[in-house]
Amino acid sequence: MYSYRRCPYAMRARLSLYLARIEFSVYEISLRDKPEHMLKVSPKGTVPVLILGENQIIDESLDIMIWAFSQQGIMDKYLPQDKKKSSLSLINTNDTSFKKNLDSYKYSSDDRKKVDAFKKCLDFVSELDLLLESNEYLLDDSPLMVDYAIFPFIRQFINVDVQRFKDVGLKKIYQWFNRMLSSNEFEHIMMKSKIS
Ligand SMILES: N[C@@H](CCC(=O)N[C@@H](CS)C(=O)NCC(=O)O)C(=O)O
């Protein structure tokens, strides 16, 4: 898999392969100097790119997750039918509006824009915090695809300014974040080894 260690999309893909116990080699790329072969097999130039064979690649992180779960017959465990619609809807909000606001929060040099983006991000994060009133994880008492898919982005959001986030007082999501952060699976996929 062509990957980039700190990319949240690549993290969710690596997490799903780890959960499915699928062995894979990680080829860590530089986003500024992408390998020719990667661009040849996936011209859109984003990571992760999972190479299954000569003419078979998967270059969307959610498709990699779904492929990994289906390979091992653990789709029902991580994306149960009765939670499919709500899982995909949360992931979609994460990948569209939340990601856009997260980028403005992270990269804006204008303080007013930054604060505005932070508040917009909080709308989604508060929604997640509310879900955690009912379960240990977002939609269940054990982590599902939705937790693994969203966590890397919430991690980025909190890490921009941990104190600013803590001052808001969203305790449940902060506990969830710490639980996901210290999980074996996250520690494993962040290890600096080439082979997983
Ligand atoms: N929709 C893609 C998005 C992947 C994506 O945008 N990855 C970023 C890194 S976090 C990337 O490769 N960007 C290309 C670049 O920066 O040149 C997916 O889910 O796999």
Coordinates of C-alpha atoms and ligand atoms in Angstrom, one line a residue:
M1 CA 0.0 0.0 0.0
Y2 CA 1.2 3.5 -0.9
S3 CA 0.7 5.4 2.3
Y4 CA 1.6 8.5 4.2
R5 CA 2.0 8.0 7.9
R6 CA 0.2 11.1 9.1
C7 CA -2.6 11.1 6.4
P8 CA -6.0 10.4 8.2
Y9 CA -7.3 8.6 5.1
A10 CA -4.3 6.3 5.1
M11 CA -4.7 5.8 8.8
R12 CA -8.2 4.5 8.5
A13 CA -7.2 2.2 5.6
R14 CA -4.3 0.8 7.7
L15 CA -6.6 0.4 10.7
S16 CA -9.1 -1.7 8.7
L17 CA -6.3 -3.9 7.2
Y18 CA -5.0 -4.4 10.7
L19 CA -8.4 -5.3 12.1
A20 CA -9.0 -7.7 9.3
R21 CA -5.5 -9.3 10.0
I22 CA -4.5 -8.8 6.4
E23 CA -0.8 -8.6 6.0
F24 CA 0.4 -5.8 3.8
S25 CA 3.6 -3.9 3.0
V26 CA 3.6 -0.1 3.5
Y27 CA 5.4 2.0 1.1
E28 CA 5.7 5.4 2.8
I29 CA 5.6 8.2 0.2
S30 CA 6.5 11.9 0.2
L31 CA 3.4 13.9 -0.9
R32 CA 5.8 16.3 -2.7
D33 CA 7.6 13.6 -4.7
K34 CA 5.1 10.8 -5.5
P35 CA 6.5 7.6 -6.9
E36 CA 6.0 7.2 -10.7
H37 CA 4.5 3.8 -10.2
M38 CA 1.9 5.1 -7.8
L39 CA 0.8 7.8 -10.3
K40 CA 0.7 5.3 -13.1
V41 CA -1.7 3.0 -11.2
S42 CA -3.7 5.8 -9.7
P43 CA -3.3 9.1 -11.6
K44 CA -5.4 11.1 -9.1
G45 CA -2.3 11.0 -6.9
T46 CA -3.8 10.6 -3.4
V47 CA -2.9 8.1 -0.7
P48 CA -3.8 5.5 0.3
V49 CA -3.5 3.2 -2.7
L50 CA -3.8 -0.5 -2.1
I51 CA -2.3 -2.7 -4.8
L52 CA -3.9 -6.1 -4.9
G53 CA -2.4 -7.2 -8.2
E54 CA -1.2 -6.1 -11.6
N55 CA -4.5 -4.6 -12.6
Q56 CA -6.3 -4.4 -9.4
I57 CA -6.0 -1.4 -7.1
I58 CA -8.2 0.3 -4.6
D59 CA -7.5 4.0 -4.2
E60 CA -10.2 5.3 -1.9
S61 CA -9.8 4.8 1.8
L62 CA -13.5 3.8 2.5
D63 CA -13.3 1.3 -0.3
I64 CA -10.2 -0.2 1.3
M65 CA -12.0 -0.5 4.6
I66 CA -15.0 -2.2 3.1
W67 CA -12.8 -4.5 1.0
A68 CA -10.8 -5.5 4.1
F69 CA -13.9 -6.2 6.2
S70 CA -15.5 -8.2 3.5
Q71 CA -12.4 -10.3 2.9
Q72 CA -12.5 -11.6 6.4
G73 CA -16.3 -11.9 6.8
I74 CA -16.2 -9.2 9.5
M75 CA -18.4 -6.7 7.7
D76 CA -21.3 -7.4 10.1
K77 CA -19.1 -6.8 13.0
Y78 CA -17.8 -3.4 11.9
L79 CA -20.6 -2.2 9.7
P80 CA -23.8 -3.9 11.0
Q81 CA -26.9 -3.5 8.8
D82 CA -28.9 -1.7 11.4
K83 CA -26.1 0.9 11.8
K84 CA -25.1 1.2 8.2
K85 CA -27.1 4.2 7.3
S86 CA -26.1 6.2 10.4
S87 CA -22.5 5.1 10.1
L88 CA -22.2 6.2 6.4
S89 CA -24.0 9.4 7.1
L90 CA -21.6 10.4 9.9
I91 CA -18.6 9.4 7.8
N92 CA -20.0 11.5 4.9
T93 CA -20.3 14.6 7.1
N94 CA -16.8 14.0 8.4
D95 CA -15.3 13.7 4.9
T96 CA -17.1 16.7 3.5
S97 CA -18.1 19.6 5.7
F98 CA -16.0 18.7 8.8
K99 CA -12.9 18.1 6.7
K100 CA -13.3 21.4 4.9
N101 CA -13.7 23.3 8.2
L102 CA -10.8 21.3 9.8
D103 CA -8.5 22.5 7.0
S104 CA -9.6 26.1 7.5
Y105 CA -9.0 25.8 11.2
K106 CA -5.6 24.2 10.7
Y107 CA -4.3 26.4 7.9
S108 CA -6.0 29.8 8.1
S109 CA -3.6 32.6 9.0
D110 CA -6.6 34.9 9.6
D111 CA -7.5 34.6 13.3
R112 CA -11.2 35.4 12.8
K113 CA -11.5 32.7 10.1
K114 CA -9.7 30.3 12.3
V115 CA -12.1 30.8 15.3
D116 CA -15.0 30.6 12.9
A117 CA -13.8 27.3 11.5
F118 CA -13.1 26.0 15.0
K119 CA -16.8 26.7 15.9
K120 CA -18.1 25.1 12.8
C121 CA -16.0 22.0 13.5
L122 CA -17.4 21.9 17.0
D123 CA -21.0 21.5 15.6
F124 CA -20.0 18.1 14.3
V125 CA -17.9 17.2 17.3
S126 CA -20.7 18.1 19.6
E127 CA -23.0 15.8 17.7
L128 CA -20.5 13.0 18.2
D129 CA -20.2 13.9 21.9
L130 CA -24.0 13.6 22.3
L131 CA -23.9 10.1 20.7
L132 CA -21.4 9.1 23.3
E133 CA -24.0 9.7 26.0
S134 CA -25.6 6.4 25.0
N135 CA -22.6 4.2 24.2
E136 CA -18.9 3.8 24.8
Y137 CA -18.2 4.3 21.1
L138 CA -20.1 6.4 18.6
L139 CA -22.9 3.9 17.7
D140 CA -22.2 0.9 19.9
D141 CA -20.3 -0.2 23.0
S142 CA -17.5 -1.5 20.8
P143 CA -15.7 0.3 18.0
L144 CA -17.2 0.1 14.5
M145 CA -16.0 1.2 11.1
V146 CA -17.5 4.6 11.9
D147 CA -15.1 5.1 14.9
Y148 CA -12.1 4.0 12.9
A149 CA -13.0 6.1 9.9
I150 CA -13.6 9.3 11.9
F151 CA -11.0 9.1 14.6
P152 CA -8.0 10.2 12.6
F153 CA -9.7 13.4 11.7
I154 CA -10.9 14.2 15.3
R155 CA -7.3 13.5 16.4
Q156 CA -6.1 16.2 13.9
F157 CA -8.8 18.6 15.1
I158 CA -7.9 18.2 18.8
N159 CA -4.2 18.3 18.2
V160 CA -4.3 21.7 16.6
D161 CA -4.7 23.2 20.1
V162 CA -5.5 20.7 22.8
Q163 CA -6.1 23.3 25.5
R164 CA -8.6 25.2 23.3
F165 CA -10.5 22.0 22.8
K166 CA -10.4 21.0 26.4
D167 CA -11.7 24.4 27.4
V168 CA -15.0 23.7 25.5
G169 CA -15.7 20.9 28.0
L170 CA -16.8 18.1 25.6
K171 CA -15.8 15.4 28.0
K172 CA -17.2 12.3 26.3
I173 CA -15.5 12.8 23.0
Y174 CA -12.3 13.6 24.7
Q175 CA -12.5 10.3 26.6
W176 CA -13.4 8.5 23.3
F177 CA -10.4 10.2 21.6
N178 CA -8.0 9.0 24.3
R179 CA -9.4 5.5 24.2
M180 CA -9.0 5.3 20.5
L181 CA -5.5 6.9 20.7
S182 CA -4.2 4.3 23.2
S183 CA -5.8 1.3 21.5
N184 CA -3.5 -1.5 20.3
E185 CA -4.7 -1.0 16.7
F186 CA -3.8 2.7 16.6
E187 CA -0.5 2.2 18.2
H188 CA 0.3 -0.6 15.8
I189 CA -0.5 1.3 12.6
M190 CA 1.5 4.3 13.7
M191 CA 4.6 2.2 14.4
K192 CA 7.5 3.3 12.2
S193 CA 8.1 0.0 10.5
K194 CA 7.8 -0.6 6.8
I195 CA 6.1 -3.9 7.1
S196 CA 2.9 -4.4 8.9
Ligands
LIG1 N1 -10.9 10.5 -1.0 C1 -9.5 10.0 -0.8 C2 -8.8 11.2 -0.2 C3 -7.3 10.9 0.1 C4 -6.5 12.1 0.3 O1 -6.9 13.3 0.0 N2 -5.2 11.9 0.8 C5 -4.3 13.1 0.9 C6 -3.3 12.9 2.0 S1 -4.1 13.0 3.6 C7 -3.5 13.1 -0.4 O2 -3.0 12.1 -0.8 N3 -3.4 14.3 -1.0 C8 -2.7 14.5 -2.2 C9 -1.6 15.5 -2.1 O3 -1.5 16.2 -1.0 O4 -0.9 15.7 -3.1 C10 -9.6 8.8 0.1 O5 -10.5 8.7 0.9 O6 -8.7 8.0 0.0

